[in-house]
Amino acid sequence: MATADLREELTCLICLSSYTDPVNLSCGHNFCLGCIESVLGTQEGSGVYSCPECRETFTKKPKLQRNIALCNVVKHLQITQPEQIDTGVLCTYCVHSPVPAAKSCLMCEASLCDTHLRVHSKSEEHVLTEPTTSWGNRKCYKHKKLLEYYCTEDAACICVSCSLAGEHRGHQVELLNEASEKKKEKLRNVLQKLTTKREKTEKRVQSLQEHRRGMQEKAAGVTERITALIRDIRKQLEDLEKRVLSDITRQQEQVLLTISDLIQQLEKEKDELTRKMCHIEELYNMTDPLTVLQEQESHRDDFCGAEKGDNEVTQRGDKQVPAGGDLDEGLISVTLYRGLADIVTDVKREIYMQVTSDILLDINTAHNNVIVSDDLKTASWSGINQQRPVTPERFTDVSQVLSTKNFSSGRHYWEVQISESGLWRVGVCYTSMGRRGWKSVLGNNKKSWCLRSYYNKDLYMRHNNINTSLHPSLSSDTVGILLDYEAGRLNFYELCQPIRHLHTVTVTFTEPLHAAFYVWGDNGAWVRLSSVVEKLLSASQSTHSQLVAQSSKLS
């Protein structure tokens, strides 16, 4: 009420709105500057001026005094009171100047500003609502009466005539306010659920954003670490290259020095032999027999040396020249291999991964239709029974074989080559996995995880007798398996270019794991453990050949 009374005191009686630049007359009444100037302007022709409120007359046009105190009060009220929302609906009764409506009366079908609302009827039949011009939406289209009830059976707003004598007679009805409150209650419940769901969604978004930032930071860290690692490897390779090239150069210099010394010795002997040959030729050309015979006696040592000189020179020269060539290639290979092995060891230490190069097949677990190679690296299927003794470790019903080594900690990596024909499965299993019956097949139980393919057409990840299809099928013949025991992750990769991630198993391992292999097929299906060390040796031999070729160019 205090605010309403204050607004009434601050309302111009001419425009019925709050004062704009208020001024007062000598009688003490206040008006908007524009409003009172307009009224006084219309009175100029009569010669008499009067106050629009008290009707006091003035013979001269009254002077207007600006009411500074009232200006400050109006400004303060405008700041402290919320600005009225402009709905676009104007007061029906403010005909001289447009004033926004505060309410609309459905009975009168009129909109009212704050001033006219104060003098409007307060009786119940005069229903006030938010400012509107859509009167038809508020009344029954059939009876032209106000919509006051809500039919719960037909979910429709109706008038009193619809309820008493119309098509909704006998239906369960409610007052609009009651029905509105019930619907609002439902809306509040829905809103609460949506709010809860939105909060969960916001938390999920926040979590994903944090995860994204974490992934970006992790990727940046891994990139920096790998870049430093590759840089270090490159430096170590450069140092190794310098060391091996230095060894080649040193060996070359030693061999060349030995050959140069031998050449000098042989050149001296050649000169001595030339001198002796010339002397003998002179004797040979003499015609006096006495001179020839006497000269032979005085030069007997020259003649004896000439008879055996070639054999001595040849034997001495053969002893000083290496028999197998001019370089010790075996020493170069060992130096190169040891250097590469040290680099690989450092790399494995950096990436915390053990490259399991010594993994072997356990023939004591091999089924009698599985042939295990002599190097214990290849398992192939055969229709011929191998007649091995039955033991608790051996598979008796399925053509499988396990590794001799098991893993109960750490990170381990190995590679498996697979045949294009037949059915194969590669993966891991617990030591306690059964050895008999259909349940002992890799992937058919809870104790094993494997990749499975038939003629390399369809590729699956299999565990507990459930297949997870992987697309596309393999395009290469080698699969990489990375086991992180403590982290509980088993990763499968196809070693193509670029390397393709096939699948990751995430589980808490509770027992030691063996590498496990299954082969079957009439066309000689097989799997083979690919040795990383063999690849390293092959690479070192290739590098050695290139280094030797570079060295030969230097000489």
Coordinates of C-alpha atoms in Angstrom, one line a residue:
M1 CA 0.0 0.0 0.0
A2 CA 2.8 2.4 0.8
T3 CA 4.2 1.9 -2.7
A4 CA 0.8 2.4 -4.3
D5 CA 0.2 5.6 -2.3
L6 CA 3.6 6.9 -3.2
R7 CA 2.9 6.2 -6.9
E8 CA -0.4 8.1 -6.6
E9 CA 1.4 11.1 -5.1
L10 CA 3.9 11.0 -7.9
T11 CA 1.2 10.8 -10.7
C12 CA 0.5 13.7 -12.9
L13 CA -3.3 14.5 -13.0
I14 CA -3.1 15.4 -16.6
C15 CA -1.4 12.4 -18.2
L16 CA -2.1 10.0 -15.2
S17 CA 1.5 8.8 -15.4
S18 CA 4.5 9.4 -13.2
Y19 CA 5.9 12.9 -13.4
T20 CA 8.3 13.8 -16.2
D21 CA 10.4 16.9 -15.4
P22 CA 7.9 18.0 -12.7
V23 CA 7.1 21.8 -12.2
N24 CA 4.6 23.5 -9.9
L25 CA 2.3 26.5 -10.1
S26 CA 2.1 29.3 -7.5
C27 CA -0.9 27.4 -6.0
G28 CA 1.4 24.6 -5.1
H29 CA 0.1 21.8 -7.5
N30 CA 2.6 19.8 -9.6
F31 CA 2.4 18.7 -13.2
C32 CA 4.7 17.4 -15.9
L33 CA 6.4 20.3 -17.7
G34 CA 5.1 19.2 -21.1
C35 CA 1.5 18.5 -19.8
I36 CA 1.0 21.9 -18.1
E37 CA 2.6 23.8 -21.0
S38 CA 0.1 22.1 -23.3
V39 CA -2.9 23.0 -21.0
L40 CA -1.7 26.7 -20.6
G41 CA -1.2 26.9 -24.3
T42 CA -4.9 26.1 -24.9
Q43 CA -5.9 28.9 -22.4
E44 CA -4.0 31.7 -24.0
G45 CA -6.9 33.0 -26.2
S46 CA -9.2 33.4 -23.3
G47 CA -6.9 35.7 -21.4
V48 CA -7.5 33.7 -18.2
Y49 CA -5.3 30.9 -16.9
S50 CA -6.4 28.3 -14.3
C51 CA -4.9 25.4 -12.4
P52 CA -6.2 22.0 -13.8
E53 CA -6.6 20.7 -10.3
C54 CA -7.8 23.5 -7.9
R55 CA -9.2 25.8 -10.7
E56 CA -7.4 28.8 -9.2
T57 CA -7.2 31.6 -11.9
F58 CA -4.4 33.8 -13.0
T59 CA -4.5 36.9 -15.1
K60 CA -1.1 36.4 -16.4
K61 CA 0.4 33.2 -17.7
P62 CA 1.9 31.7 -14.5
K63 CA 5.6 31.1 -14.1
L64 CA 6.6 27.4 -13.9
Q65 CA 9.0 26.5 -11.1
R66 CA 10.9 23.3 -11.5
N67 CA 10.3 21.0 -8.4
I68 CA 13.9 19.7 -7.8
A69 CA 12.8 17.7 -4.7
L70 CA 10.1 15.9 -6.6
C71 CA 12.4 15.2 -9.5
N72 CA 14.8 13.4 -7.2
V73 CA 11.9 11.4 -5.6
V74 CA 10.7 10.3 -9.1
K75 CA 14.2 9.3 -10.1
H76 CA 14.7 7.3 -6.9
L77 CA 11.4 5.5 -7.4
Q78 CA 12.4 4.6 -11.0
I79 CA 15.7 3.1 -9.8
T80 CA 14.2 1.2 -6.8
Q81 CA 11.1 -0.1 -8.5
P82 CA 11.3 -2.7 -11.3
E83 CA 10.6 -1.5 -14.7
Q84 CA 7.2 -2.5 -15.9
I85 CA 7.3 -5.0 -18.8
D86 CA 6.0 -3.6 -22.0
T87 CA 3.5 -6.2 -23.2
G88 CA 2.5 -4.1 -26.2
V89 CA -1.0 -3.8 -24.7
L90 CA -2.1 -0.2 -23.9
C91 CA -4.6 1.1 -21.4
T92 CA -8.1 1.4 -22.9
Y93 CA -8.9 4.5 -21.0
C94 CA -5.7 6.6 -21.5
V95 CA -6.9 8.3 -24.7
H96 CA -4.7 11.3 -24.6
S97 CA -1.4 9.5 -24.4
P98 CA -0.5 5.8 -24.7
V99 CA 0.2 4.1 -21.3
P100 CA 1.1 0.5 -21.0
A101 CA -1.6 -1.7 -19.4
A102 CA -0.9 -3.4 -16.1
K103 CA -4.0 -5.8 -16.2
S104 CA -6.9 -6.7 -18.4
C105 CA -10.5 -7.2 -17.2
L106 CA -12.2 -10.1 -18.9
M107 CA -15.6 -9.0 -17.9
C108 CA -15.2 -5.4 -19.3
E109 CA -12.9 -6.6 -22.1
A110 CA -10.7 -3.6 -21.3
S111 CA -7.1 -3.1 -20.4
L112 CA -6.1 -0.9 -17.5
C113 CA -3.0 1.0 -16.4
D114 CA -2.0 1.3 -12.7
T115 CA -4.0 4.5 -12.3
H116 CA -7.3 3.2 -13.8
L117 CA -6.8 -0.1 -12.1
R118 CA -7.1 1.5 -8.7
V119 CA -10.6 2.8 -9.4
H120 CA -11.8 -0.3 -11.2
S121 CA -14.4 -2.5 -9.8
K122 CA -13.2 -5.1 -7.3
S123 CA -16.2 -7.4 -7.5
E124 CA -15.6 -11.1 -8.3
E125 CA -17.2 -11.1 -11.7
H126 CA -14.6 -8.7 -12.9
V127 CA -11.8 -11.2 -13.5
L128 CA -8.4 -9.6 -13.9
T129 CA -5.6 -11.2 -15.9
E130 CA -2.3 -10.3 -17.5
P131 CA -2.6 -7.7 -20.3
T132 CA -4.2 -9.2 -23.4
T133 CA -6.2 -8.3 -26.5
S134 CA -7.3 -11.9 -27.2
W135 CA -10.7 -11.8 -25.5
G136 CA -12.0 -14.7 -27.6
N137 CA -9.5 -17.1 -26.0
R138 CA -11.0 -16.2 -22.6
K139 CA -14.6 -16.9 -23.4
C140 CA -16.6 -19.9 -24.5
Y141 CA -17.0 -19.9 -28.3
K142 CA -20.5 -21.3 -27.9
H143 CA -22.1 -19.5 -25.0
K144 CA -19.8 -16.4 -25.1
K145 CA -19.3 -16.6 -21.3
L146 CA -16.1 -16.6 -19.3
L147 CA -14.2 -19.8 -19.1
E148 CA -14.3 -20.5 -15.4
Y149 CA -14.1 -24.3 -15.1
Y150 CA -11.9 -27.2 -16.3
C151 CA -13.4 -30.5 -17.5
T152 CA -10.9 -33.2 -16.3
E153 CA -12.5 -35.9 -18.5
D154 CA -12.2 -34.0 -21.7
A155 CA -9.2 -31.8 -20.6
A156 CA -11.0 -28.7 -21.8
C157 CA -11.7 -25.2 -20.3
I158 CA -15.5 -24.6 -20.1
C159 CA -18.0 -22.0 -19.0
V160 CA -20.8 -22.5 -16.5
S161 CA -23.3 -23.2 -19.2
C162 CA -21.2 -26.0 -20.7
S163 CA -21.0 -27.5 -17.2
L164 CA -24.7 -27.2 -16.3
A165 CA -26.5 -27.8 -19.7
G166 CA -23.9 -28.3 -22.4
E167 CA -21.9 -31.2 -23.7
H168 CA -19.9 -31.4 -20.5
R169 CA -22.9 -31.8 -18.2
G170 CA -22.3 -34.5 -15.5
H171 CA -18.5 -34.5 -16.1
Q172 CA -16.0 -34.0 -13.3
V173 CA -15.1 -30.3 -13.4
E174 CA -12.8 -28.1 -11.4
L175 CA -12.3 -24.4 -11.0
L176 CA -9.7 -23.1 -13.3
N177 CA -7.4 -21.9 -10.5
E178 CA -7.6 -25.4 -8.8
A179 CA -6.9 -27.2 -12.1
S180 CA -4.2 -24.7 -12.9
E181 CA -2.5 -25.3 -9.5
K182 CA -2.7 -29.1 -10.0
K183 CA -1.1 -28.8 -13.4
K184 CA 1.5 -26.4 -12.0
E185 CA 2.2 -29.1 -9.3
K186 CA 2.8 -31.6 -12.1
L187 CA 4.8 -29.1 -14.0
R188 CA 6.9 -28.5 -10.8
N189 CA 7.6 -32.2 -10.6
V190 CA 8.5 -32.4 -14.2
L191 CA 10.6 -29.3 -13.8
Q192 CA 12.4 -30.8 -10.8
K193 CA 13.1 -34.0 -12.7
L194 CA 14.3 -32.0 -15.7
T195 CA 16.4 -29.8 -13.4
T196 CA 17.9 -32.9 -11.8
K197 CA 18.6 -34.4 -15.3
R198 CA 20.1 -31.1 -16.5
E199 CA 22.3 -31.0 -13.4
K200 CA 23.5 -34.6 -14.2
T201 CA 24.0 -33.6 -17.8
E202 CA 26.0 -30.5 -16.7
K203 CA 28.1 -32.7 -14.4
R204 CA 28.6 -35.1 -17.3
V205 CA 29.6 -32.3 -19.6
Q206 CA 32.0 -30.9 -17.0
S207 CA 33.4 -34.4 -16.4
L208 CA 33.9 -34.8 -20.2
Q209 CA 35.5 -31.4 -20.4
E210 CA 37.8 -32.3 -17.6
H211 CA 38.5 -35.6 -19.3
R212 CA 39.2 -33.8 -22.6
R213 CA 41.6 -31.4 -20.8
G214 CA 43.2 -34.4 -19.1
M215 CA 43.6 -36.2 -22.4
Q216 CA 45.1 -33.1 -24.0
E217 CA 47.5 -32.7 -21.2
K218 CA 48.3 -36.4 -21.2
A219 CA 48.8 -36.4 -25.0
A220 CA 51.1 -33.3 -24.7
G221 CA 53.1 -35.1 -22.0
V222 CA 53.3 -38.3 -24.0
T223 CA 54.3 -36.4 -27.1
E224 CA 57.0 -34.6 -25.2
R225 CA 58.3 -37.9 -23.7
I226 CA 58.2 -39.8 -27.0
T227 CA 59.8 -36.9 -28.8
A228 CA 62.6 -36.8 -26.2
L229 CA 62.9 -40.6 -26.4
I230 CA 63.1 -40.6 -30.3
R231 CA 65.6 -37.8 -30.0
D232 CA 67.7 -39.8 -27.6
I233 CA 67.4 -42.9 -29.8
R234 CA 68.5 -40.9 -32.8
K235 CA 71.5 -39.6 -30.9
Q236 CA 72.4 -43.1 -29.7
L237 CA 72.1 -44.4 -33.2
E238 CA 74.3 -41.6 -34.5
D239 CA 76.9 -42.4 -31.8
L240 CA 76.7 -46.1 -32.6
E241 CA 77.2 -45.3 -36.3
K242 CA 80.2 -43.1 -35.5
R243 CA 81.6 -45.9 -33.3
V244 CA 81.1 -48.6 -35.9
L245 CA 82.5 -46.5 -38.7
S246 CA 85.4 -45.6 -36.5
D247 CA 86.1 -49.3 -35.9
I248 CA 85.9 -50.0 -39.7
T249 CA 88.3 -47.1 -40.3
R250 CA 90.6 -48.3 -37.6
Q251 CA 90.6 -51.9 -39.0
Q252 CA 91.1 -50.5 -42.5
E253 CA 94.1 -48.4 -41.4
Q254 CA 95.7 -51.4 -39.6
V255 CA 95.2 -53.7 -42.6
L256 CA 96.4 -51.1 -45.0
L257 CA 99.5 -50.4 -42.9
T258 CA 100.3 -54.1 -42.8
I259 CA 99.9 -54.4 -46.5
S260 CA 102.0 -51.2 -47.1
D261 CA 104.8 -52.7 -45.0
L262 CA 104.7 -55.9 -46.9
I263 CA 104.7 -54.1 -50.2
Q264 CA 107.8 -52.2 -49.1
Q265 CA 109.6 -55.4 -48.2
L266 CA 108.6 -57.0 -51.4
E267 CA 109.7 -54.0 -53.4
K268 CA 113.2 -54.3 -51.8
E269 CA 113.4 -57.9 -52.6
K270 CA 112.2 -57.2 -56.1
D271 CA 115.0 -54.7 -56.5
E272 CA 117.5 -57.3 -55.2
L273 CA 116.2 -59.9 -57.5
T274 CA 116.4 -57.5 -60.4
R275 CA 120.1 -56.8 -59.6
K276 CA 120.9 -60.6 -59.4
M277 CA 119.0 -61.2 -62.7
C278 CA 121.0 -58.6 -64.5
H279 CA 124.3 -60.1 -63.2
I280 CA 123.3 -63.6 -64.2
E281 CA 122.2 -62.4 -67.7
E282 CA 125.6 -60.8 -68.1
L283 CA 127.3 -64.2 -67.3
Y284 CA 124.9 -66.0 -69.5
N285 CA 125.8 -63.8 -72.5
M286 CA 129.7 -64.2 -72.0
T287 CA 131.5 -66.4 -74.5
D288 CA 134.6 -67.2 -72.5
P289 CA 134.0 -70.5 -70.6
L290 CA 136.7 -69.7 -68.0
T291 CA 135.2 -66.4 -67.1
V292 CA 131.7 -67.9 -66.7
L293 CA 132.9 -70.7 -64.4
Q294 CA 135.1 -68.4 -62.3
E295 CA 132.3 -65.9 -61.9
Q296 CA 129.9 -68.6 -60.8
E297 CA 132.2 -69.5 -57.9
S298 CA 132.4 -65.9 -56.7
H299 CA 128.7 -65.4 -56.8
R300 CA 127.5 -68.8 -55.4
D301 CA 125.2 -67.1 -52.7
D302 CA 123.4 -65.2 -55.4
F303 CA 122.7 -68.3 -57.4
C304 CA 121.5 -70.2 -54.3
G305 CA 119.2 -67.3 -53.3
A306 CA 117.7 -67.2 -56.8
E307 CA 116.8 -70.9 -56.6
K308 CA 114.7 -70.6 -53.4
G309 CA 113.8 -66.8 -53.4
D310 CA 110.3 -67.1 -54.8
N311 CA 109.0 -69.6 -52.3
E312 CA 110.3 -67.6 -49.3
V313 CA 108.7 -64.3 -50.5
T314 CA 105.4 -66.0 -51.2
Q315 CA 105.3 -67.7 -47.8
R316 CA 106.3 -64.5 -45.9
G317 CA 103.7 -62.5 -47.8
D318 CA 100.9 -65.1 -47.1
K319 CA 101.6 -65.0 -43.4
Q320 CA 101.2 -61.2 -43.2
V321 CA 97.9 -60.9 -45.1
P322 CA 94.6 -62.0 -43.3
A323 CA 93.3 -65.1 -44.9
G324 CA 89.6 -64.2 -44.8
G325 CA 89.7 -60.7 -46.2
D326 CA 90.8 -57.3 -45.1
L327 CA 88.1 -56.6 -42.4
D328 CA 86.9 -58.5 -39.3
E329 CA 83.2 -58.4 -40.2
G330 CA 82.3 -60.6 -37.2
L331 CA 83.7 -58.0 -34.8
I332 CA 81.7 -55.2 -36.6
S333 CA 78.5 -57.3 -36.4
V334 CA 79.0 -57.9 -32.7
T335 CA 79.6 -54.2 -32.0
L336 CA 76.6 -53.2 -34.0
Y337 CA 74.3 -55.8 -32.4
R338 CA 75.5 -55.0 -28.9
G339 CA 74.9 -51.3 -29.5
L340 CA 71.4 -51.9 -30.9
A341 CA 70.6 -54.2 -28.0
D342 CA 71.6 -51.5 -25.5
I343 CA 69.4 -49.0 -27.3
V344 CA 66.4 -51.4 -27.2
T345 CA 67.0 -52.1 -23.5
D346 CA 66.9 -48.3 -22.8
V347 CA 63.8 -48.0 -24.9
K348 CA 62.1 -50.8 -23.0
R349 CA 63.0 -49.2 -19.7
E350 CA 61.6 -45.9 -20.9
I351 CA 58.2 -47.3 -22.0
Y352 CA 58.1 -49.7 -19.1
M353 CA 57.4 -52.7 -21.4
Q354 CA 59.1 -56.0 -21.5
V355 CA 59.4 -57.4 -25.0
T356 CA 58.9 -61.1 -24.4
S357 CA 61.3 -62.4 -27.0
D358 CA 62.0 -65.7 -25.2
I359 CA 58.4 -66.8 -25.1
L360 CA 58.2 -70.5 -26.1
L361 CA 55.4 -73.1 -26.7
D362 CA 54.9 -75.7 -24.0
I363 CA 54.8 -79.0 -25.8
N364 CA 53.5 -80.6 -22.5
T365 CA 50.2 -78.7 -23.1
A366 CA 49.9 -79.3 -26.8
H367 CA 47.0 -81.4 -28.2
N368 CA 48.0 -84.5 -30.1
N369 CA 46.9 -82.8 -33.4
V370 CA 49.1 -79.8 -32.8
I371 CA 52.6 -80.0 -34.2
V372 CA 55.1 -77.9 -32.3
S373 CA 58.3 -76.8 -34.2
D374 CA 61.8 -77.7 -33.0
D375 CA 62.4 -74.1 -31.9
L376 CA 59.1 -74.1 -30.0
K377 CA 57.9 -71.1 -31.9
T378 CA 55.3 -72.5 -34.4
A379 CA 52.1 -74.5 -33.7
S380 CA 50.4 -76.0 -36.7
W381 CA 47.4 -78.4 -37.1
S382 CA 47.8 -81.9 -38.4
G383 CA 45.4 -84.7 -38.9
I384 CA 48.0 -87.2 -37.6
N385 CA 47.9 -88.1 -33.9
Q386 CA 51.2 -87.3 -32.3
Q387 CA 50.8 -90.0 -29.7
R388 CA 51.9 -87.9 -26.8
P389 CA 51.3 -89.1 -23.2
V390 CA 48.1 -87.9 -21.4
T391 CA 48.9 -85.5 -18.6
P392 CA 46.9 -83.1 -16.5
E393 CA 48.4 -80.2 -18.4
R394 CA 47.7 -81.4 -21.9
F395 CA 44.6 -80.4 -23.9
T396 CA 42.8 -83.6 -24.8
D397 CA 39.8 -82.4 -26.9
V398 CA 40.8 -79.1 -28.6
S399 CA 43.9 -78.3 -30.7
Q400 CA 45.5 -75.8 -28.4
V401 CA 48.8 -75.1 -26.8
L402 CA 50.0 -72.7 -24.1
S403 CA 53.3 -70.8 -23.5
T404 CA 55.9 -72.1 -21.1
K405 CA 56.1 -68.7 -19.5
N406 CA 53.3 -67.1 -17.4
F407 CA 52.8 -63.5 -16.5
S408 CA 51.7 -62.3 -13.0
S409 CA 53.0 -58.7 -13.1
G410 CA 54.5 -56.1 -15.4
R411 CA 53.9 -55.1 -19.0
H412 CA 54.6 -57.7 -21.7
Y413 CA 54.5 -57.6 -25.5
W414 CA 54.7 -60.3 -28.1
E415 CA 53.8 -60.7 -31.8
V416 CA 52.1 -63.6 -33.5
Q417 CA 52.1 -64.4 -37.2
I418 CA 49.0 -66.2 -38.4
S419 CA 48.1 -68.3 -41.5
E420 CA 45.6 -67.3 -44.1
S421 CA 44.0 -70.7 -44.0
G422 CA 42.1 -72.6 -41.3
L423 CA 40.7 -71.4 -37.9
W424 CA 42.9 -69.7 -35.4
R425 CA 42.6 -68.1 -32.0
V426 CA 45.3 -66.1 -30.1
G427 CA 45.1 -64.6 -26.7
V428 CA 45.7 -65.3 -23.0
C429 CA 44.2 -67.6 -20.4
Y430 CA 44.6 -68.4 -16.7
T431 CA 46.7 -71.4 -15.7
S432 CA 43.6 -72.9 -14.1
M433 CA 41.6 -73.0 -17.3
G434 CA 40.3 -76.5 -18.0
R435 CA 42.0 -78.9 -20.4
R436 CA 39.1 -81.0 -21.4
G437 CA 35.8 -80.5 -23.2
W438 CA 34.2 -77.7 -25.2
K439 CA 34.5 -75.3 -22.3
S440 CA 38.3 -75.5 -22.6
V441 CA 38.4 -73.7 -26.0
L442 CA 39.9 -70.2 -25.8
G443 CA 37.1 -67.6 -25.4
N444 CA 34.5 -70.2 -24.4
N445 CA 34.9 -69.5 -20.7
K446 CA 35.5 -66.8 -18.2
K447 CA 39.2 -67.6 -17.9
S448 CA 40.3 -66.7 -21.4
W449 CA 40.3 -63.8 -23.9
C450 CA 41.2 -64.2 -27.6
L451 CA 41.0 -62.9 -31.1
R452 CA 39.3 -65.4 -33.4
S453 CA 39.1 -65.7 -37.2
Y454 CA 38.2 -68.3 -39.8
Y455 CA 40.2 -68.0 -43.0
N456 CA 40.8 -64.4 -42.1
K457 CA 37.3 -63.5 -43.3
D458 CA 35.5 -62.6 -40.0
L459 CA 37.4 -61.2 -37.0
Y460 CA 36.0 -61.4 -33.4
M461 CA 37.0 -60.7 -29.9
R462 CA 35.8 -63.6 -27.8
H463 CA 35.3 -64.1 -24.0
N464 CA 32.9 -66.2 -22.0
N465 CA 31.4 -67.6 -25.2
I466 CA 30.4 -64.1 -26.4
N467 CA 31.7 -62.7 -29.7
T468 CA 32.4 -59.0 -30.3
S469 CA 32.6 -58.4 -34.0
L470 CA 35.6 -56.3 -35.2
H471 CA 35.6 -54.6 -38.6
P472 CA 37.3 -54.7 -41.0
S473 CA 39.0 -58.1 -41.1
L474 CA 42.8 -58.4 -40.9
S475 CA 44.8 -57.1 -43.9
S476 CA 48.2 -58.3 -42.6
D477 CA 49.5 -61.5 -41.2
T478 CA 50.9 -60.3 -37.8
V479 CA 49.1 -59.4 -34.6
G480 CA 50.7 -57.6 -31.6
I481 CA 49.5 -58.4 -28.1
L482 CA 50.3 -56.0 -25.2
L483 CA 49.5 -57.1 -21.6
D484 CA 49.5 -54.7 -18.7
Y485 CA 48.9 -57.0 -15.8
E486 CA 48.6 -54.4 -12.9
A487 CA 46.4 -52.0 -15.0
G488 CA 44.2 -54.9 -16.1
R489 CA 44.4 -54.1 -19.8
L490 CA 44.9 -56.5 -22.7
N491 CA 45.4 -54.8 -26.1
F492 CA 45.4 -56.4 -29.5
Y493 CA 46.9 -54.6 -32.6
E494 CA 47.2 -55.4 -36.3
L495 CA 50.8 -54.7 -37.4
C496 CA 49.9 -53.0 -40.7
Q497 CA 50.9 -49.4 -41.7
P498 CA 49.8 -47.6 -39.8
I499 CA 49.4 -49.9 -36.8
R500 CA 45.7 -50.5 -36.2
H501 CA 44.1 -50.9 -32.7
L502 CA 41.8 -53.9 -32.8
H503 CA 40.4 -54.2 -29.2
T504 CA 41.2 -53.5 -25.6
V505 CA 40.1 -55.8 -22.7
T506 CA 39.7 -54.1 -19.3
V507 CA 39.5 -56.5 -16.4
T508 CA 41.1 -57.1 -13.0
F509 CA 43.4 -60.2 -13.5
T510 CA 43.4 -62.5 -10.5
E511 CA 45.7 -65.4 -11.7
P512 CA 48.9 -65.8 -13.7
L513 CA 48.3 -65.6 -17.5
H514 CA 49.7 -67.8 -20.3
A515 CA 49.9 -66.8 -23.9
A516 CA 47.5 -69.3 -25.6
F517 CA 47.0 -70.5 -29.2
Y518 CA 44.3 -72.5 -31.1
V519 CA 44.7 -73.9 -34.6
W520 CA 42.5 -76.1 -36.7
G521 CA 41.9 -76.7 -40.4
D522 CA 42.5 -79.2 -43.2
N523 CA 44.7 -76.7 -45.1
G524 CA 47.5 -76.6 -42.5
A525 CA 46.5 -73.7 -40.2
W526 CA 49.4 -72.4 -38.1
V527 CA 50.5 -69.6 -35.8
R528 CA 54.0 -68.5 -35.1
L529 CA 55.6 -66.4 -32.4
S530 CA 57.5 -63.7 -34.2
S531 CA 60.8 -62.9 -32.4
V532 CA 61.6 -59.3 -32.0
V533 CA 65.3 -60.2 -31.4
E534 CA 65.4 -61.9 -34.8
K535 CA 64.1 -58.7 -36.4
L536 CA 66.7 -56.8 -34.5
L537 CA 69.5 -59.1 -35.8
S538 CA 68.2 -58.8 -39.3
A539 CA 68.1 -55.1 -39.0
S540 CA 71.6 -55.0 -37.6
Q541 CA 72.9 -57.2 -40.4
S542 CA 71.3 -54.9 -43.0
T543 CA 72.8 -51.8 -41.2
H544 CA 76.2 -53.5 -41.0
S545 CA 76.2 -54.2 -44.8
Q546 CA 75.4 -50.5 -45.4
L547 CA 78.1 -49.4 -43.1
V548 CA 80.7 -51.6 -44.8
A549 CA 79.6 -50.2 -48.1
Q550 CA 80.1 -46.7 -46.8
S551 CA 83.5 -47.6 -45.5
S552 CA 84.6 -49.1 -48.8
K553 CA 83.7 -45.7 -50.5
L554 CA 85.9 -43.9 -48.0
S555 CA 88.9 -46.0 -49.0

